[in-house]
C-alpha cells in the first residue's frame, strides 16, 4: 500500500514538472516541439537577429527614455522571457550556464563599435587588449574600451581560446570611469575602461561581454595582443581629431618632434577635412604617422558628441604600445615640449630631470607646465609662414595645464595629457612635476577672446627660447617638407 502511494506521488510530481516546463518555462512559438531552452542561449531566435537596429540611428534609441522604440520593445520582450525562464525554478537555470557557441552569436554593430545592451540602453564596445604588465603583480587582464550610460551592474565575459568554437571560461570585470560625464540630449554618457581578470594561462582569442548569462550575446571581440618588441623610445598619442587643422601646424609639429627623437605619432581622425587626411596619409607612407579611425558612436557633429571617443583614442594608443614604446606623450598638434638647459632632445631631457631630482630609477610620469601663445592676436613677424615657433613670440604670464610624458607600463588609464588612473601598487618612482627652468610646453592656440589679446600685449612678455635654441636645426627640414606638400597642393 505504501509502495503504491509512493509511486503515485512520483508520477504526480513528474506530471506537474512536465506541465510547468512546457506551459510556463518554454515560451510559446509556432513550433513548440522544436524549441528548447538551451537554444535561447546558444542560437538566438529570429526576433533577436532582426533586432540589430539596421538603418536606425542608435543614439536616438539610447535617449528614448520614456517611450521605447519598436526594436527596444522586441529586445525587452525576449529578454523578459529569458528572465522568466531563469527565475522559474532553480534547476532549469542550468541551461543558461552551458558554454556559448560563437558561431551562433549575431553581432550587433554601430559604425566600428559592437553593442552590449544594458537596461534597454546601449554600451558601445571598441577594442579589447591583453594586459600582463608587471605593474599588475603577476595578474593578467583583458582591458576593454567602451562608451555608454551609467552602469551599476556586474559585467561578465565569455572567453574563447585558440580554435575553440564553444567558450571555455568566464571572467567578471571591474568598471573604471575614464574621462568626463557628457550630457547629450539629457542623457549622460561615460567613457569606460573594463578590466577583466583571467585565471587561464593561455591568452583568449575572442571574448563576448554580457550582464545576464541567460540573454543572447550580441558582441564577439577579437583580443589584441600588444607587440612586445621595443620599437620606439618616444611615441606621441594625438586624441580624436575633427574639423580642419592648418596643415602647416601639422607639418611643424611632426618635423619638430622628429628632431626631438619621436619615431611614432598615432592620430585618430573622426570627422576631418580631406586636406588633413591626405597630409596624414603622406606621413603614414614615411612611417612616422599611424592612422586609426575613432568616430563617435553617436551621430552628430557637436563637440560633445565628437569628443566621446577621445579617451578611447588615448588608451588605444597606450595599450597598443605598452611594450613597443618606452614612453608615450599624449599631446595636441598645437603643442610642443621644449627642453631647456643642455638637453637637445627628449632623451637628454629625461636624463637631466632624473639627475636634477636625484632618482636612481626613471620616473613613471614626467609632468610639464604650459605657456600660452595666441595665434589670432596678430604678429609683426610674417616669415616663415609655415612656422608658429618663429612667428609668435608673445606669451601670457599665466601658466596653463600640465602635459606629460608617460611610461605606458606604469599607467592603467591615460586621459587628456596625463595618466588619469595609476596602478594601485606602483613599482619605482611615480610622478615628477618638472620646473619651468628645466622644460616647458609651448601651446600655440587661438585666443578665447579679444580680452586675452589685450592682456597678451599689455604684459609684453616675449619668449623666443624655442626659436633661439632649435630654430636653426628645424628651419631647413621644415621648409623642405612644407615645399613638398605645397607641390602636392596640400598647403
CSV table of C-alpha atoms in Angstrom, one decimal:
chain,number,residue,atom,x,y,z
A,1,UNK,CA,0.0,0.0,0.0
A,2,UNK,CA,2.8,2.4,1.0
A,3,UNK,CA,4.7,1.5,-2.2
A,4,UNK,CA,1.8,2.2,-4.4
A,5,UNK,CA,1.3,5.6,-2.7
A,6,UNK,CA,4.9,6.4,-3.3
A,7,UNK,CA,4.7,5.5,-7.0
A,8,UNK,CA,1.6,7.6,-7.3
A,9,UNK,CA,3.4,10.6,-5.7
A,10,UNK,CA,6.4,10.3,-8.0
A,11,UNK,CA,4.1,10.1,-11.1
A,12,UNK,CA,2.2,13.2,-9.9
A,13,UNK,CA,5.5,15.1,-9.4
A,14,UNK,CA,6.7,14.2,-12.9
A,15,UNK,CA,3.4,15.2,-14.4
A,16,UNK,CA,3.4,18.6,-12.6
A,17,UNK,CA,7.1,19.3,-13.6
A,18,UNK,CA,6.4,18.4,-17.2
A,19,UNK,CA,3.4,20.7,-17.2
A,20,UNK,CA,5.3,23.6,-15.7
A,21,UNK,CA,8.2,23.1,-18.1
A,22,UNK,CA,6.1,23.2,-21.3
A,23,UNK,CA,3.5,25.7,-20.2
A,24,UNK,CA,5.3,28.2,-18.0
A,25,UNK,CA,9.0,27.8,-18.9
A,26,UNK,CA,9.1,27.3,-22.7
A,27,UNK,CA,7.9,30.4,-24.5
A,28,UNK,CA,5.1,29.9,-26.9
A,29,UNK,CA,6.1,29.6,-30.6
A,30,UNK,CA,4.7,28.4,-33.8
A,31,UNK,CA,6.8,25.2,-33.4
A,32,UNK,CA,6.7,24.3,-29.8
A,33,UNK,CA,8.3,20.9,-30.1
A,34,UNK,CA,11.5,22.3,-31.8
A,35,UNK,CA,12.2,24.9,-29.1
A,36,UNK,CA,14.4,24.0,-26.2
A,37,UNK,CA,15.5,26.4,-23.5
A,38,UNK,CA,19.2,25.8,-24.1
A,39,UNK,CA,18.9,27.1,-27.6
A,40,UNK,CA,17.9,30.5,-26.3
A,41,UNK,CA,21.4,30.9,-25.1
A,42,UNK,CA,23.3,29.4,-28.0
A,43,UNK,CA,21.1,30.1,-31.0
A,44,UNK,CA,19.3,33.4,-31.0
A,45,UNK,CA,15.8,33.3,-32.5
A,46,UNK,CA,14.7,35.4,-35.5
A,47,UNK,CA,13.3,38.1,-33.3
A,48,UNK,CA,16.8,38.8,-31.9
A,49,UNK,CA,18.5,38.6,-35.2
A,50,UNK,CA,16.1,41.2,-36.6
A,51,UNK,CA,16.6,43.5,-33.7
A,52,UNK,CA,20.1,44.6,-34.7
A,53,UNK,CA,18.6,48.0,-35.5
A,54,UNK,CA,19.5,48.1,-39.2
A,55,UNK,CA,19.3,51.6,-40.6
A,56,UNK,CA,18.1,53.0,-37.2
A,57,UNK,CA,20.2,55.8,-35.6
A,58,UNK,CA,21.4,54.2,-32.5
A,59,UNK,CA,21.8,57.3,-30.4
A,60,UNK,CA,18.1,58.1,-30.9
A,61,UNK,CA,17.3,54.7,-29.4
A,62,UNK,CA,19.6,55.4,-26.4
A,63,UNK,CA,17.9,58.7,-25.5
A,64,UNK,CA,14.4,57.5,-25.8
A,65,UNK,CA,13.9,57.0,-22.1
A,66,UNK,CA,10.1,57.4,-21.7
A,67,UNK,CA,8.9,55.7,-24.8
A,68,UNK,CA,10.6,52.6,-26.1
A,69,UNK,CA,11.2,52.1,-29.8
A,70,UNK,CA,9.9,49.2,-31.7
A,71,UNK,CA,13.3,47.5,-31.6
A,72,UNK,CA,13.7,48.1,-27.9
A,73,UNK,CA,10.4,46.6,-27.2
A,74,UNK,CA,11.3,43.4,-29.1
A,75,UNK,CA,14.6,43.2,-27.2
A,76,UNK,CA,12.9,43.8,-23.9
A,77,UNK,CA,10.3,41.1,-24.7
A,78,UNK,CA,12.8,38.4,-25.5
A,79,UNK,CA,14.9,39.4,-22.5
A,80,UNK,CA,11.9,39.2,-20.3
A,81,UNK,CA,11.2,35.6,-21.5
A,82,UNK,CA,14.8,34.6,-20.6
A,83,UNK,CA,14.5,36.2,-17.2
A,84,UNK,CA,11.2,34.4,-16.6
A,85,UNK,CA,12.7,31.1,-17.6
A,86,UNK,CA,15.7,31.8,-15.5
A,87,UNK,CA,13.7,32.7,-12.4
A,88,UNK,CA,11.1,30.0,-12.8
A,89,UNK,CA,12.8,27.2,-11.0
A,90,UNK,CA,16.5,27.0,-9.9
A,91,UNK,CA,17.3,23.7,-11.6
A,92,UNK,CA,16.1,25.0,-15.0
A,93,UNK,CA,18.8,27.8,-15.0
A,94,UNK,CA,21.4,25.2,-15.5
A,95,UNK,CA,20.7,25.5,-19.2
A,96,UNK,CA,21.9,29.1,-19.0
A,97,UNK,CA,25.3,28.1,-17.7
A,98,UNK,CA,26.4,26.0,-20.7
A,99,UNK,CA,29.2,27.1,-22.9
A,100,UNK,CA,28.4,29.6,-25.7
A,101,UNK,CA,28.8,28.6,-29.3
A,102,UNK,CA,30.4,31.7,-31.0
A,103,UNK,CA,29.0,30.6,-34.4
A,104,UNK,CA,25.5,31.4,-33.2
A,105,UNK,CA,26.3,34.9,-31.9
A,106,UNK,CA,24.6,37.6,-34.0
A,107,UNK,CA,26.9,40.5,-33.7
A,108,UNK,CA,25.2,43.9,-33.5
A,109,UNK,CA,27.3,46.9,-34.6
A,110,UNK,CA,27.1,50.7,-34.8
A,111,UNK,CA,29.9,52.1,-37.0
A,112,UNK,CA,33.1,50.4,-35.8
A,113,UNK,CA,31.6,49.6,-32.3
A,114,UNK,CA,30.0,46.4,-31.2
A,115,UNK,CA,26.9,46.6,-29.0
A,116,UNK,CA,26.1,45.4,-25.4
A,117,UNK,CA,22.6,46.1,-24.2
A,118,UNK,CA,22.1,47.5,-20.7
A,119,UNK,CA,18.6,48.3,-19.4
A,120,UNK,CA,17.4,49.0,-23.0
A,121,UNK,CA,20.3,51.3,-23.5
A,122,UNK,CA,23.5,50.7,-25.4
A,123,UNK,CA,27.1,50.2,-24.3
A,124,UNK,CA,29.4,50.7,-27.3
A,125,UNK,CA,32.4,48.4,-27.3
A,126,UNK,CA,35.6,49.5,-29.1
A,127,UNK,CA,38.5,47.1,-28.6
A,128,UNK,CA,39.9,44.6,-26.1
A,129,UNK,CA,43.6,44.3,-25.2
A,130,UNK,CA,45.5,41.5,-23.4
A,131,UNK,CA,47.4,43.1,-20.5
A,132,UNK,CA,50.1,41.3,-18.5
A,133,UNK,CA,52.2,44.3,-17.5
A,134,UNK,CA,54.4,43.9,-14.4
A,135,UNK,CA,52.5,46.6,-12.6
A,136,UNK,CA,49.7,44.0,-12.2
A,137,UNK,CA,52.0,42.0,-9.9
A,138,UNK,CA,51.6,38.7,-11.8
A,139,UNK,CA,47.9,39.0,-12.7
A,140,UNK,CA,46.6,39.1,-16.2
A,141,UNK,CA,43.7,41.2,-17.5
A,142,UNK,CA,41.6,42.0,-20.5
A,143,UNK,CA,41.2,45.7,-20.9
A,144,UNK,CA,38.1,46.8,-22.8
A,145,UNK,CA,37.5,50.3,-24.1
A,146,UNK,CA,33.8,51.4,-24.2
A,147,UNK,CA,31.3,54.3,-24.2
A,148,UNK,CA,27.9,54.1,-22.6
A,149,UNK,CA,25.3,55.1,-20.0
A,150,UNK,CA,25.9,54.8,-16.2
A,151,UNK,CA,26.4,51.2,-15.4
A,152,UNK,CA,25.6,49.7,-11.9
A,153,UNK,CA,25.7,46.0,-12.7
A,154,UNK,CA,28.5,43.5,-12.9
A,155,UNK,CA,29.8,42.8,-16.4
A,156,UNK,CA,31.0,39.3,-17.4
A,157,UNK,CA,32.9,37.9,-20.4
A,158,UNK,CA,32.9,34.6,-22.1
A,159,UNK,CA,36.4,33.5,-23.3
A,160,UNK,CA,37.3,31.5,-26.3
A,161,UNK,CA,40.8,30.1,-26.7
A,162,UNK,CA,42.6,29.1,-29.9
A,163,UNK,CA,40.3,27.4,-32.4
A,164,UNK,CA,37.6,26.6,-29.8
A,165,UNK,CA,34.0,27.0,-31.0
A,166,UNK,CA,32.5,27.0,-27.6
A,167,UNK,CA,33.5,29.2,-24.7
A,168,UNK,CA,35.7,27.6,-22.1
A,169,UNK,CA,35.8,30.2,-19.3
A,170,UNK,CA,34.0,33.1,-17.7
A,171,UNK,CA,35.5,36.2,-16.1
A,172,UNK,CA,34.0,39.2,-14.2
A,173,UNK,CA,35.1,42.7,-14.9
A,174,UNK,CA,35.7,45.8,-12.8
A,175,UNK,CA,34.4,49.1,-14.2
A,176,UNK,CA,36.6,52.2,-14.3
A,177,UNK,CA,35.3,55.6,-15.4
A,178,UNK,CA,37.7,57.2,-17.8
A,179,UNK,CA,37.0,60.7,-18.9
A,180,UNK,CA,34.2,63.2,-18.2
A,181,UNK,CA,30.5,62.8,-17.9
A,182,UNK,CA,29.0,64.0,-21.2
A,183,UNK,CA,25.4,65.3,-21.4
A,184,UNK,CA,23.9,64.7,-24.8
A,185,UNK,CA,20.1,65.4,-25.2
A,186,UNK,CA,19.6,65.0,-21.5
A,187,UNK,CA,21.4,61.7,-21.3
A,188,UNK,CA,24.7,61.2,-19.5
A,189,UNK,CA,27.4,59.2,-21.4
A,190,UNK,CA,30.6,58.0,-19.8
A,191,UNK,CA,33.8,56.6,-21.2
A,192,UNK,CA,34.7,53.3,-19.6
A,193,UNK,CA,37.7,51.0,-19.0
A,194,UNK,CA,36.6,47.5,-18.2
A,195,UNK,CA,39.3,45.4,-16.6
A,196,UNK,CA,38.6,41.6,-16.6
A,197,UNK,CA,41.0,39.4,-14.8
A,198,UNK,CA,41.7,36.0,-16.4
A,199,UNK,CA,42.9,33.0,-14.5
A,200,UNK,CA,43.8,30.9,-17.5
A,201,UNK,CA,47.5,30.6,-18.5
A,202,UNK,CA,46.6,30.9,-22.2
A,203,UNK,CA,45.6,34.1,-24.0
A,204,UNK,CA,42.0,34.1,-25.1
A,205,UNK,CA,41.4,34.8,-28.8
A,206,UNK,CA,37.8,36.1,-28.6
A,207,UNK,CA,35.5,37.5,-25.8
A,208,UNK,CA,31.9,38.3,-25.5
A,209,UNK,CA,30.5,40.7,-22.9
A,210,UNK,CA,27.2,40.3,-21.1
A,211,UNK,CA,25.3,41.2,-18.0
A,212,UNK,CA,22.9,38.2,-17.7
A,213,UNK,CA,24.0,34.7,-18.6
A,214,UNK,CA,20.6,33.8,-20.0
A,215,UNK,CA,20.5,36.6,-22.5
A,216,UNK,CA,21.8,36.2,-26.1
A,217,UNK,CA,25.2,37.5,-26.8
A,218,UNK,CA,25.4,40.5,-29.2
A,219,UNK,CA,29.1,41.0,-29.5
A,220,UNK,CA,32.3,39.0,-30.2
A,221,UNK,CA,35.5,40.9,-29.9
A,222,UNK,CA,38.9,39.8,-31.1
A,223,UNK,CA,41.6,40.1,-28.3
A,224,UNK,CA,44.5,42.2,-29.4
A,225,UNK,CA,47.9,41.2,-28.1
A,226,UNK,CA,50.4,44.1,-27.9
A,227,UNK,CA,53.7,43.6,-29.7
A,228,UNK,CA,56.4,43.0,-27.1
A,229,UNK,CA,59.5,44.2,-29.2
A,230,UNK,CA,60.7,47.6,-28.3
A,231,UNK,CA,60.5,49.9,-31.3
A,232,UNK,CA,60.2,53.4,-30.1
A,233,UNK,CA,61.9,55.5,-27.4
A,234,UNK,CA,59.1,58.1,-27.7
A,235,UNK,CA,55.7,57.7,-29.3
A,236,UNK,CA,53.1,60.5,-29.4
A,237,UNK,CA,49.4,60.0,-29.0
A,238,UNK,CA,47.0,62.5,-30.5
A,239,UNK,CA,43.4,62.4,-29.3
A,240,UNK,CA,40.4,62.2,-31.7
A,241,UNK,CA,40.9,64.9,-34.4
A,242,UNK,CA,38.0,66.7,-36.1
A,243,UNK,CA,37.3,69.7,-38.3
A,244,UNK,CA,40.3,71.3,-40.2
A,245,UNK,CA,43.8,71.9,-38.8
A,246,UNK,CA,46.1,74.3,-40.6
A,247,UNK,CA,48.4,71.8,-42.5
A,248,UNK,CA,51.5,73.9,-41.7
A,249,UNK,CA,50.7,73.3,-37.9
A,250,UNK,CA,50.8,69.5,-38.6
A,251,UNK,CA,54.0,69.8,-40.6
A,252,UNK,CA,55.8,71.8,-38.0
A,253,UNK,CA,54.6,69.5,-35.2
A,254,UNK,CA,55.9,66.4,-37.0
A,255,UNK,CA,59.2,67.9,-38.1
A,256,UNK,CA,60.0,69.3,-34.6
A,257,UNK,CA,59.2,66.1,-32.8
A,258,UNK,CA,61.4,64.1,-35.3
A,259,UNK,CA,64.3,66.3,-34.1
A,260,UNK,CA,63.4,65.5,-30.5
A,261,UNK,CA,63.6,61.7,-31.1
A,262,UNK,CA,60.0,60.8,-31.7
A,263,UNK,CA,59.6,57.9,-34.1
A,264,UNK,CA,55.9,57.2,-33.9
A,265,UNK,CA,52.8,59.5,-33.9
A,266,UNK,CA,49.4,57.9,-33.6
A,267,UNK,CA,46.5,60.0,-35.0
A,268,UNK,CA,42.8,59.2,-34.6
A,269,UNK,CA,40.7,61.2,-37.1
A,270,UNK,CA,36.9,61.4,-36.6
A,271,UNK,CA,35.4,64.0,-39.0
A,272,UNK,CA,38.3,65.8,-40.5
A,273,UNK,CA,38.9,67.6,-43.8
A,274,UNK,CA,40.1,65.8,-46.9
A,275,UNK,CA,43.2,68.0,-46.8
A,276,UNK,CA,44.2,66.9,-43.3
A,277,UNK,CA,43.6,63.3,-44.1
A,278,UNK,CA,45.9,63.5,-47.2
A,279,UNK,CA,48.6,65.1,-45.0
A,280,UNK,CA,48.3,62.3,-42.5
A,281,UNK,CA,48.4,59.7,-45.3
A,282,UNK,CA,51.6,61.2,-46.7
A,283,UNK,CA,53.4,61.0,-43.4
A,284,UNK,CA,52.0,57.5,-42.9
A,285,UNK,CA,53.8,56.5,-46.1
A,286,UNK,CA,57.0,57.8,-44.5
A,287,UNK,CA,56.4,55.6,-41.4
A,288,UNK,CA,56.2,58.3,-38.8
A,289,UNK,CA,52.4,58.5,-38.5
A,290,UNK,CA,49.9,55.7,-38.0
A,291,UNK,CA,46.1,56.3,-38.6
A,292,UNK,CA,43.3,54.7,-36.6
A,293,UNK,CA,39.7,55.6,-37.1
A,294,UNK,CA,37.7,56.6,-33.9
A,295,UNK,CA,34.4,58.1,-35.0
A,296,UNK,CA,31.9,58.9,-32.2
A,297,UNK,CA,29.5,56.1,-31.6
A,298,UNK,CA,26.6,58.6,-31.9
A,299,UNK,CA,25.6,60.5,-35.0
A,300,UNK,CA,26.1,64.3,-35.0
A,301,UNK,CA,28.9,66.9,-35.3
A,302,UNK,CA,28.6,68.7,-32.0
A,303,UNK,CA,31.8,69.0,-29.9
A,304,UNK,CA,30.3,66.8,-27.1
A,305,UNK,CA,29.4,64.0,-29.5
A,306,UNK,CA,32.7,64.1,-31.4
A,307,UNK,CA,34.8,64.0,-28.2
A,308,UNK,CA,33.0,60.9,-26.8
A,309,UNK,CA,35.8,58.8,-28.4
A,310,UNK,CA,38.7,61.0,-27.1
A,311,UNK,CA,39.6,58.7,-24.1
A,312,UNK,CA,39.3,55.7,-26.4
A,313,UNK,CA,41.9,57.2,-28.7
A,314,UNK,CA,44.4,57.9,-25.9
A,315,UNK,CA,44.1,54.5,-24.3
A,316,UNK,CA,44.2,52.6,-27.6
A,317,UNK,CA,47.5,54.3,-28.3
A,318,UNK,CA,48.9,53.5,-24.9
A,319,UNK,CA,47.7,49.8,-24.7
A,320,UNK,CA,48.7,49.1,-28.2
A,321,UNK,CA,52.2,50.3,-27.5
A,322,UNK,CA,52.6,49.3,-23.8
A,323,UNK,CA,55.7,47.4,-24.7
A,324,UNK,CA,56.8,48.7,-28.1
A,325,UNK,CA,57.2,52.3,-26.8
A,326,UNK,CA,59.4,53.2,-23.9
A,327,UNK,CA,57.4,56.4,-23.3
A,328,UNK,CA,54.2,57.9,-24.8
A,329,UNK,CA,53.4,61.6,-25.0
A,330,UNK,CA,49.7,62.4,-25.1
A,331,UNK,CA,49.7,65.9,-26.6
A,332,UNK,CA,48.0,68.0,-29.3
A,333,UNK,CA,49.2,69.3,-32.7
A,334,UNK,CA,49.4,72.9,-31.5
A,335,UNK,CA,51.7,72.0,-28.6
A,336,UNK,CA,55.4,71.3,-28.4
A,337,UNK,CA,57.6,70.3,-25.5
A,338,UNK,CA,60.7,72.5,-25.2
A,339,UNK,CA,63.7,71.1,-23.3
A,340,UNK,CA,65.9,73.6,-21.6
A,341,UNK,CA,69.4,73.6,-20.1
A,342,UNK,CA,71.7,71.4,-22.1
A,343,UNK,CA,69.1,68.9,-23.4
A,344,UNK,CA,68.9,68.8,-27.2
A,345,UNK,CA,66.2,66.1,-27.4
A,346,UNK,CA,63.7,64.3,-25.2
A,347,UNK,CA,66.2,61.5,-24.1
A,348,UNK,CA,68.7,64.1,-22.8
A,349,UNK,CA,65.8,65.9,-21.2
A,350,UNK,CA,64.7,62.9,-19.1
A,351,UNK,CA,68.3,62.2,-18.1
A,352,UNK,CA,68.6,65.7,-16.9
A,353,UNK,CA,65.4,65.5,-14.9
A,354,UNK,CA,66.4,62.2,-13.3
A,355,UNK,CA,69.7,63.8,-12.3
A,356,UNK,CA,68.2,67.0,-11.0
A,357,UNK,CA,65.6,65.3,-8.9
A,358,UNK,CA,68.1,62.6,-7.8
A,359,UNK,CA,66.3,59.5,-8.6
A,360,UNK,CA,68.1,56.2,-9.1
A,361,UNK,CA,65.4,54.9,-11.4
A,362,UNK,CA,63.4,56.8,-14.1
A,363,UNK,CA,60.1,58.4,-13.0
A,364,UNK,CA,56.8,56.8,-14.2
A,365,UNK,CA,55.4,60.2,-15.3
A,366,UNK,CA,57.1,63.5,-16.1
A,367,UNK,CA,54.6,66.5,-16.0
A,368,UNK,CA,55.4,69.8,-17.5
A,369,UNK,CA,53.7,73.3,-17.2
A,370,UNK,CA,52.4,75.1,-20.3
A,371,UNK,CA,53.0,78.6,-21.7
A,372,UNK,CA,50.2,80.0,-23.9
A,373,UNK,CA,51.0,81.8,-27.2
A,374,UNK,CA,47.9,83.1,-29.0
A,375,UNK,CA,47.9,82.8,-32.8
A,376,UNK,CA,44.9,85.0,-33.5
A,377,UNK,CA,46.1,88.3,-31.9
A,378,UNK,CA,48.3,89.3,-34.7
A,379,UNK,CA,52.1,89.3,-35.1
A,380,UNK,CA,54.7,91.6,-36.7
A,381,UNK,CA,56.8,88.5,-37.8
A,382,UNK,CA,55.4,87.2,-41.1
A,383,UNK,CA,58.2,84.7,-42.1
A,384,UNK,CA,58.4,81.9,-42.3
A,385,UNK,CA,54.7,81.4,-42.8
A,386,UNK,CA,55.0,77.7,-42.2
A,387,UNK,CA,56.0,78.2,-38.5
A,388,UNK,CA,54.3,79.2,-35.3
A,389,UNK,CA,57.6,78.9,-33.4
A,390,UNK,CA,59.2,81.6,-35.4
A,391,UNK,CA,56.2,83.9,-35.8
A,392,UNK,CA,54.5,84.0,-32.4
A,393,UNK,CA,56.8,85.1,-29.5
A,394,UNK,CA,54.4,86.9,-27.1
A,395,UNK,CA,53.0,84.7,-24.3
A,396,UNK,CA,50.9,85.1,-21.2
A,397,UNK,CA,52.5,85.1,-17.8
A,398,UNK,CA,49.7,82.7,-16.7
A,399,UNK,CA,50.8,79.0,-16.7
A,400,UNK,CA,48.4,76.5,-18.3
A,401,UNK,CA,47.5,72.9,-17.7
A,402,UNK,CA,50.2,70.2,-17.2
A,403,UNK,CA,51.2,67.9,-20.1
A,404,UNK,CA,53.0,64.6,-19.5
A,405,UNK,CA,55.4,62.0,-20.8
A,406,UNK,CA,54.1,58.7,-19.5
A,407,UNK,CA,55.7,55.2,-19.1
A,408,UNK,CA,52.9,53.0,-20.6
A,409,UNK,CA,53.8,50.1,-18.3
A,410,UNK,CA,53.2,52.3,-15.2
A,411,UNK,CA,49.8,53.8,-16.1
A,412,UNK,CA,46.5,52.0,-16.1
A,413,UNK,CA,44.5,54.6,-18.0
A,414,UNK,CA,45.5,57.8,-19.7
A,415,UNK,CA,43.4,60.8,-20.4
A,416,UNK,CA,43.8,64.3,-21.8
A,417,UNK,CA,47.6,64.8,-21.5
A,418,UNK,CA,48.2,62.9,-18.3
A,419,UNK,CA,47.8,59.5,-16.6
A,420,UNK,CA,44.3,59.5,-15.1
A,421,UNK,CA,44.3,56.1,-13.3
A,422,UNK,CA,47.5,54.9,-11.7
A,423,UNK,CA,48.2,51.3,-10.7
A,424,UNK,CA,47.4,50.8,-7.0
A,425,UNK,CA,50.8,49.5,-6.0
A,426,UNK,CA,53.3,51.0,-8.4
A,427,UNK,CA,56.9,49.8,-8.5
A,428,UNK,CA,59.6,52.5,-8.5
A,429,UNK,CA,59.3,56.4,-8.6
A,430,UNK,CA,56.0,57.8,-9.5
A,431,UNK,CA,55.3,61.3,-10.9
A,432,UNK,CA,57.5,64.3,-11.0
A,433,UNK,CA,56.4,67.9,-11.6
A,434,UNK,CA,59.1,69.5,-13.7
A,435,UNK,CA,60.1,73.1,-13.1
A,436,UNK,CA,59.8,75.7,-15.9
A,437,UNK,CA,63.6,76.2,-15.8
A,438,UNK,CA,64.1,72.6,-17.0
A,439,UNK,CA,61.4,72.2,-19.6
A,440,UNK,CA,58.0,73.6,-20.6
A,441,UNK,CA,55.3,73.1,-23.2
A,442,UNK,CA,54.5,75.9,-25.7
A,443,UNK,CA,50.9,75.9,-26.7
A,444,UNK,CA,50.1,77.9,-29.9
A,445,UNK,CA,46.4,78.3,-29.9
A,446,UNK,CA,43.5,80.6,-30.8
A,447,UNK,CA,42.7,83.3,-28.3
A,448,UNK,CA,39.5,82.8,-26.3
A,449,UNK,CA,38.5,86.5,-26.8
A,450,UNK,CA,40.0,89.9,-27.6
A,451,UNK,CA,40.3,90.5,-23.8
A,452,UNK,CA,43.1,87.9,-23.8
A,453,UNK,CA,44.8,89.5,-26.8
A,454,UNK,CA,44.9,92.8,-24.8
A,455,UNK,CA,46.3,91.0,-21.8
A,456,UNK,CA,48.9,89.3,-24.0
A,457,UNK,CA,50.3,92.6,-25.4
A,458,UNK,CA,49.9,94.6,-22.1
A,459,UNK,CA,52.0,92.0,-20.3
A,460,UNK,CA,54.6,92.4,-23.1
A,461,UNK,CA,56.3,89.1,-22.3
A,462,UNK,CA,58.5,88.0,-25.2
A,463,UNK,CA,59.7,84.4,-25.2
A,464,UNK,CA,62.0,83.3,-28.1
A,465,UNK,CA,63.6,80.4,-26.3
A,466,UNK,CA,62.3,77.7,-28.6
A,467,UNK,CA,63.2,79.7,-31.7
A,468,UNK,CA,66.7,80.6,-30.4
A,469,UNK,CA,67.6,77.0,-29.3
A,470,UNK,CA,66.1,74.9,-32.1
A,471,UNK,CA,65.3,77.3,-34.9
A,472,UNK,CA,68.5,76.6,-37.0
A,473,UNK,CA,68.0,72.8,-36.7
A,474,UNK,CA,64.3,73.0,-37.5
A,475,UNK,CA,64.1,75.6,-40.3
A,476,UNK,CA,65.6,73.6,-43.2
A,477,UNK,CA,63.7,70.3,-42.8
A,478,UNK,CA,60.5,72.3,-42.1
A,479,UNK,CA,60.8,74.4,-45.2
A,480,UNK,CA,61.7,71.3,-47.4
A,481,UNK,CA,58.7,69.4,-46.1
A,482,UNK,CA,56.4,72.5,-46.5
A,483,UNK,CA,57.5,72.9,-50.1
A,484,UNK,CA,56.9,69.2,-50.8
A,485,UNK,CA,53.3,69.5,-49.5
A,486,UNK,CA,52.9,72.7,-51.5
A,487,UNK,CA,53.8,70.9,-54.7
A,488,UNK,CA,51.1,68.3,-53.7
A,489,UNK,CA,48.6,71.2,-53.3
A,490,UNK,CA,48.1,70.3,-49.7
A,491,UNK,CA,49.2,73.7,-48.2
